[in-house]
Amino acid sequence: MISNVKIIQLPKILDERGNLSVIEEFKNTPFKIERAYWIYDVPGGEVRGGHAYKKNEEFIVALSGSFDVLLNDGKEEETFYLNRSYYGLYVPNGIWRQIKNFSTNSLALILSSTIYDENDYIRDYEVFKDLRND
Ligand code: TYD
């Protein structure tokens, strides 16, 4: 098990008119939300991610469809299959992550604790491993 990673169940308001779920910062995310982005129209077989963040934390939700989130802390690897819009995966900083096996028309919402900063990325897995295993 990779420490601090967790699946967080979101509120689900069932209604005959259609269901509703909600995310409020600090209540449902362990961090202040500075940014939201989403990944969509992913061609079959493509892989997103393949990096770690020095500071940024993430909260990933499969708003539609399904995909796998592969996490690696430099020692262990764990895969989370997300396929419900009322579960979020919390990923702390310092974790290598990839997202793959996107279903057709899947939509990945990613809430982030920092604004976009290319300098926060570690894009070389060997560099990441060296940093983690120091
Ligand atoms: P990247 O984070 O590498 O995508 P993924 O992890 O899904 O593979 O980002 C892809 C490109 O999009 C990269 O050139 C930077 C840009 N980008 C932004 O401009 N702002 C953002 O918030 C994000 C996440 C990416």
PDB file of C-alpha atoms and ligand atoms in Angstrom:
ATOM      1  CA  MET A   1       0.000   0.000   0.000  1.00  0.00           C
ATOM      2  CA  ILE A   2       1.269   3.446  -0.878  1.00  0.00           C
ATOM      3  CA  SER A   3       0.847   5.689   2.157  1.00  0.00           C
ATOM      4  CA  ASN A   4      -1.581   8.595   2.178  1.00  0.00           C
ATOM      5  CA  VAL A   5      -3.251   7.635  -1.097  1.00  0.00           C
ATOM      6  CA  LYS A   6      -6.961   7.180  -0.577  1.00  0.00           C
ATOM      7  CA  ILE A   7     -10.312   6.724  -2.244  1.00  0.00           C
ATOM      8  CA  ILE A   8     -12.762   9.297  -0.927  1.00  0.00           C
ATOM      9  CA  GLN A   9     -16.487   8.729  -1.290  1.00  0.00           C
ATOM     10  CA  LEU A  10     -18.369  11.856  -2.315  1.00  0.00           C
ATOM     11  CA  PRO A  11     -21.904  12.799  -1.324  1.00  0.00           C
ATOM     12  CA  LYS A  12     -24.517  11.295  -3.628  1.00  0.00           C
ATOM     13  CA  ILE A  13     -27.950  12.843  -3.688  1.00  0.00           C
ATOM     14  CA  LEU A  14     -30.230  10.315  -5.309  1.00  0.00           C
ATOM     15  CA  ASP A  15     -33.133  11.785  -7.197  1.00  0.00           C
ATOM     16  CA  GLU A  16     -35.603  10.413  -9.725  1.00  0.00           C
ATOM     17  CA  ARG A  17     -34.724  13.436 -11.851  1.00  0.00           C
ATOM     18  CA  GLY A  18     -31.076  12.381 -11.891  1.00  0.00           C
ATOM     19  CA  ASN A  19     -28.380  12.033  -9.251  1.00  0.00           C
ATOM     20  CA  LEU A  20     -26.085  14.747  -7.961  1.00  0.00           C
ATOM     21  CA  SER A  21     -22.653  14.631  -6.359  1.00  0.00           C
ATOM     22  CA  VAL A  22     -20.573  17.466  -5.003  1.00  0.00           C
ATOM     23  CA  ILE A  23     -17.000  18.346  -4.020  1.00  0.00           C
ATOM     24  CA  GLU A  24     -16.220  21.086  -1.522  1.00  0.00           C
ATOM     25  CA  GLU A  25     -12.641  21.939  -0.683  1.00  0.00           C
ATOM     26  CA  PHE A  26     -11.402  20.699   2.686  1.00  0.00           C
ATOM     27  CA  LYS A  27     -14.729  18.939   3.275  1.00  0.00           C
ATOM     28  CA  ASN A  28     -14.153  16.383   0.502  1.00  0.00           C
ATOM     29  CA  THR A  29     -10.596  17.211  -0.584  1.00  0.00           C
ATOM     30  CA  PRO A  30      -7.676  17.324   1.859  1.00  0.00           C
ATOM     31  CA  PHE A  31      -6.382  20.499   0.172  1.00  0.00           C
ATOM     32  CA  LYS A  32      -7.453  23.901  -1.090  1.00  0.00           C
ATOM     33  CA  ILE A  33      -8.470  23.602  -4.751  1.00  0.00           C
ATOM     34  CA  GLU A  34      -6.408  25.971  -6.884  1.00  0.00           C
ATOM     35  CA  ARG A  35      -7.079  24.406 -10.273  1.00  0.00           C
ATOM     36  CA  ALA A  36      -9.421  22.079 -12.122  1.00  0.00           C
ATOM     37  CA  TYR A  37      -8.716  20.441 -15.455  1.00  0.00           C
ATOM     38  CA  TRP A  38     -10.141  17.512 -17.318  1.00  0.00           C
ATOM     39  CA  ILE A  39      -8.941  14.908 -19.779  1.00  0.00           C
ATOM     40  CA  TYR A  40     -11.311  13.768 -22.504  1.00  0.00           C
ATOM     41  CA  ASP A  41     -11.412  12.446 -26.097  1.00  0.00           C
ATOM     42  CA  VAL A  42      -8.565  10.073 -25.252  1.00  0.00           C
ATOM     43  CA  PRO A  43      -7.895   7.754 -28.210  1.00  0.00           C
ATOM     44  CA  GLY A  44      -7.978   4.024 -27.388  1.00  0.00           C
ATOM     45  CA  GLY A  45      -4.765   2.724 -25.857  1.00  0.00           C
ATOM     46  CA  GLU A  46      -3.319   6.134 -24.961  1.00  0.00           C
ATOM     47  CA  VAL A  47      -1.611   6.809 -21.626  1.00  0.00           C
ATOM     48  CA  ARG A  48      -1.679  10.170 -19.828  1.00  0.00           C
ATOM     49  CA  GLY A  49       0.602  11.311 -17.067  1.00  0.00           C
ATOM     50  CA  GLY A  50       3.906   9.580 -16.615  1.00  0.00           C
ATOM     51  CA  HIS A  51       5.259  12.098 -14.123  1.00  0.00           C
ATOM     52  CA  ALA A  52       5.283  13.116 -10.485  1.00  0.00           C
ATOM     53  CA  TYR A  53       4.831  16.481  -8.813  1.00  0.00           C
ATOM     54  CA  LYS A  54       7.148  17.926  -6.215  1.00  0.00           C
ATOM     55  CA  LYS A  55       4.396  19.884  -4.452  1.00  0.00           C
ATOM     56  CA  ASN A  56       1.089  19.447  -6.266  1.00  0.00           C
ATOM     57  CA  GLU A  57      -1.582  17.167  -4.796  1.00  0.00           C
ATOM     58  CA  GLU A  58      -4.454  15.817  -6.858  1.00  0.00           C
ATOM     59  CA  PHE A  59      -7.984  14.577  -6.552  1.00  0.00           C
ATOM     60  CA  ILE A  60      -9.074  12.497  -9.546  1.00  0.00           C
ATOM     61  CA  VAL A  61     -12.695  11.676 -10.419  1.00  0.00           C
ATOM     62  CA  ALA A  62     -14.042   9.585 -13.302  1.00  0.00           C
ATOM     63  CA  LEU A  63     -16.964  11.894 -14.119  1.00  0.00           C
ATOM     64  CA  SER A  64     -17.860   9.622 -16.998  1.00  0.00           C
ATOM     65  CA  GLY A  65     -16.641   6.192 -18.129  1.00  0.00           C
ATOM     66  CA  SER A  66     -13.669   4.519 -16.505  1.00  0.00           C
ATOM     67  CA  PHE A  67      -9.865   4.390 -16.409  1.00  0.00           C
ATOM     68  CA  ASP A  68      -6.980   3.072 -14.333  1.00  0.00           C
ATOM     69  CA  VAL A  69      -4.739   5.300 -12.249  1.00  0.00           C
ATOM     70  CA  LEU A  70      -1.328   3.696 -11.688  1.00  0.00           C
ATOM     71  CA  LEU A  71       0.601   5.046  -8.735  1.00  0.00           C
ATOM     72  CA  ASN A  72       4.182   4.368  -7.747  1.00  0.00           C
ATOM     73  CA  ASP A  73       6.084   5.715  -4.747  1.00  0.00           C
ATOM     74  CA  GLY A  74       9.470   4.528  -5.991  1.00  0.00           C
ATOM     75  CA  LYS A  75       9.080   1.164  -4.276  1.00  0.00           C
ATOM     76  CA  GLU A  76       5.536  -0.044  -4.619  1.00  0.00           C
ATOM     77  CA  GLU A  77       3.001   0.188  -7.401  1.00  0.00           C
ATOM     78  CA  GLU A  78      -0.759   0.293  -6.972  1.00  0.00           C
ATOM     79  CA  THR A  79      -3.563   0.562  -9.520  1.00  0.00           C
ATOM     80  CA  PHE A  80      -6.925   2.164  -8.831  1.00  0.00           C
ATOM     81  CA  TYR A  81      -9.800   1.520 -11.206  1.00  0.00           C
ATOM     82  CA  LEU A  82     -12.134   4.510 -11.236  1.00  0.00           C
ATOM     83  CA  ASN A  83     -15.576   4.036 -12.771  1.00  0.00           C
ATOM     84  CA  ARG A  84     -18.023   6.005 -10.598  1.00  0.00           C
ATOM     85  CA  SER A  85     -18.543   9.763 -10.470  1.00  0.00           C
ATOM     86  CA  TYR A  86     -19.025   9.703  -6.698  1.00  0.00           C
ATOM     87  CA  TYR A  87     -15.539   8.453  -5.797  1.00  0.00           C
ATOM     88  CA  GLY A  88     -12.386  10.525  -5.841  1.00  0.00           C
ATOM     89  CA  LEU A  89      -8.804   9.325  -5.639  1.00  0.00           C
ATOM     90  CA  TYR A  90      -6.518  11.489  -3.530  1.00  0.00           C
ATOM     91  CA  VAL A  91      -2.911  11.453  -4.731  1.00  0.00           C
ATOM     92  CA  PRO A  92      -0.360  13.228  -2.521  1.00  0.00           C
ATOM     93  CA  ASN A  93       2.721  14.904  -3.943  1.00  0.00           C
ATOM     94  CA  GLY A  94       5.808  12.856  -4.701  1.00  0.00           C
ATOM     95  CA  ILE A  95       3.963   9.989  -6.400  1.00  0.00           C
ATOM     96  CA  TRP A  96       4.632   8.855  -9.952  1.00  0.00           C
ATOM     97  CA  ARG A  97       1.300   8.562 -11.754  1.00  0.00           C
ATOM     98  CA  GLN A  98      -0.077   7.377 -15.030  1.00  0.00           C
ATOM     99  CA  ILE A  99      -3.668   7.179 -16.249  1.00  0.00           C
ATOM    100  CA  LYS A 100      -4.513   4.503 -18.795  1.00  0.00           C
ATOM    101  CA  ASN A 101      -7.181   2.145 -20.145  1.00  0.00           C
ATOM    102  CA  PHE A 102      -9.610   5.003 -20.770  1.00  0.00           C
ATOM    103  CA  SER A 103     -13.023   3.753 -21.837  1.00  0.00           C
ATOM    104  CA  THR A 104     -14.754   5.351 -24.816  1.00  0.00           C
ATOM    105  CA  ASN A 105     -16.098   8.819 -23.936  1.00  0.00           C
ATOM    106  CA  SER A 106     -14.486   8.786 -20.501  1.00  0.00           C
ATOM    107  CA  LEU A 107     -13.974  12.057 -18.717  1.00  0.00           C
ATOM    108  CA  ALA A 108     -11.330  12.487 -16.003  1.00  0.00           C
ATOM    109  CA  LEU A 109     -11.696  15.484 -13.709  1.00  0.00           C
ATOM    110  CA  ILE A 110      -8.525  16.449 -11.850  1.00  0.00           C
ATOM    111  CA  LEU A 111      -8.563  18.939  -9.010  1.00  0.00           C
ATOM    112  CA  SER A 112      -5.157  20.265  -8.039  1.00  0.00           C
ATOM    113  CA  SER A 113      -3.713  21.972  -4.999  1.00  0.00           C
ATOM    114  CA  THR A 114      -1.461  24.289  -7.010  1.00  0.00           C
ATOM    115  CA  ILE A 115      -1.722  26.293 -10.206  1.00  0.00           C
ATOM    116  CA  TYR A 116       0.061  24.891 -13.251  1.00  0.00           C
ATOM    117  CA  ASP A 117       3.842  25.079 -12.951  1.00  0.00           C
ATOM    118  CA  GLU A 118       6.059  23.057 -15.271  1.00  0.00           C
ATOM    119  CA  ASN A 119       8.890  23.358 -12.705  1.00  0.00           C
ATOM    120  CA  ASP A 120       6.820  21.300 -10.276  1.00  0.00           C
ATOM    121  CA  TYR A 121       6.941  18.275 -12.614  1.00  0.00           C
ATOM    122  CA  ILE A 122       9.395  15.388 -12.421  1.00  0.00           C
ATOM    123  CA  ARG A 123       9.133  13.823 -15.858  1.00  0.00           C
ATOM    124  CA  ASP A 124      12.112  11.452 -15.689  1.00  0.00           C
ATOM    125  CA  TYR A 125      11.344   8.228 -13.814  1.00  0.00           C
ATOM    126  CA  GLU A 126      15.000   7.595 -12.940  1.00  0.00           C
ATOM    127  CA  VAL A 127      15.284  11.082 -11.412  1.00  0.00           C
ATOM    128  CA  PHE A 128      12.050  10.406  -9.494  1.00  0.00           C
ATOM    129  CA  LYS A 129      13.346   7.068  -8.175  1.00  0.00           C
ATOM    130  CA  ASP A 130      16.641   8.601  -7.085  1.00  0.00           C
ATOM    131  CA  LEU A 131      14.795  11.380  -5.227  1.00  0.00           C
ATOM    132  CA  ARG A 132      12.437   8.933  -3.499  1.00  0.00           C
ATOM    133  CA  ASN A 133      15.029   6.404  -2.533  1.00  0.00           C
ATOM    134  CA  ASP A 134      17.590   8.826  -1.135  1.00  0.00           C
TER     135      ASP A 134
HETATM  136  P1  TYD B   1       0.519  17.123 -18.650  1.00  0.00           P
HETATM  137  O1  TYD B   1       0.324  17.494 -17.239  1.00  0.00           O
HETATM  138  O2  TYD B   1       1.868  16.630 -19.060  1.00  0.00           O
HETATM  139  O3  TYD B   1      -0.584  16.070 -19.080  1.00  0.00           O
HETATM  140  P2  TYD B   1      -0.833  14.568 -18.588  1.00  0.00           P
HETATM  141  O4  TYD B   1      -0.299  14.448 -17.210  1.00  0.00           O
HETATM  142  O5  TYD B   1      -2.299  14.380 -18.619  1.00  0.00           O
HETATM  143  O6  TYD B   1      -0.177  13.676 -19.560  1.00  0.00           O
HETATM  144  O7  TYD B   1       0.118  18.365 -19.551  1.00  0.00           O
HETATM  145  C1  TYD B   1       0.000  18.279 -20.954  1.00  0.00           C
HETATM  146  C2  TYD B   1       0.195  19.673 -21.521  1.00  0.00           C
HETATM  147  O8  TYD B   1      -0.839  20.541 -21.084  1.00  0.00           O
HETATM  148  C3  TYD B   1       1.523  20.303 -21.128  1.00  0.00           C
HETATM  149  O9  TYD B   1       2.106  20.870 -22.288  1.00  0.00           O
HETATM  150  C4  TYD B   1       1.150  21.419 -20.189  1.00  0.00           C
HETATM  151  C5  TYD B   1      -0.302  21.701 -20.457  1.00  0.00           C
HETATM  152  N1  TYD B   1      -1.049  21.984 -19.220  1.00  0.00           N
HETATM  153  C6  TYD B   1      -1.374  23.293 -18.891  1.00  0.00           C
HETATM  154  O10 TYD B   1      -1.075  24.240 -19.627  1.00  0.00           O
HETATM  155  N2  TYD B   1      -2.056  23.530 -17.745  1.00  0.00           N
HETATM  156  C7  TYD B   1      -2.417  22.526 -16.904  1.00  0.00           C
HETATM  157  O11 TYD B   1      -3.053  22.775 -15.846  1.00  0.00           O
HETATM  158  C8  TYD B   1      -2.066  21.170 -17.233  1.00  0.00           C
HETATM  159  C9  TYD B   1      -2.416  20.018 -16.334  1.00  0.00           C
HETATM  160  C10 TYD B   1      -1.375  20.950 -18.398  1.00  0.00           C
END
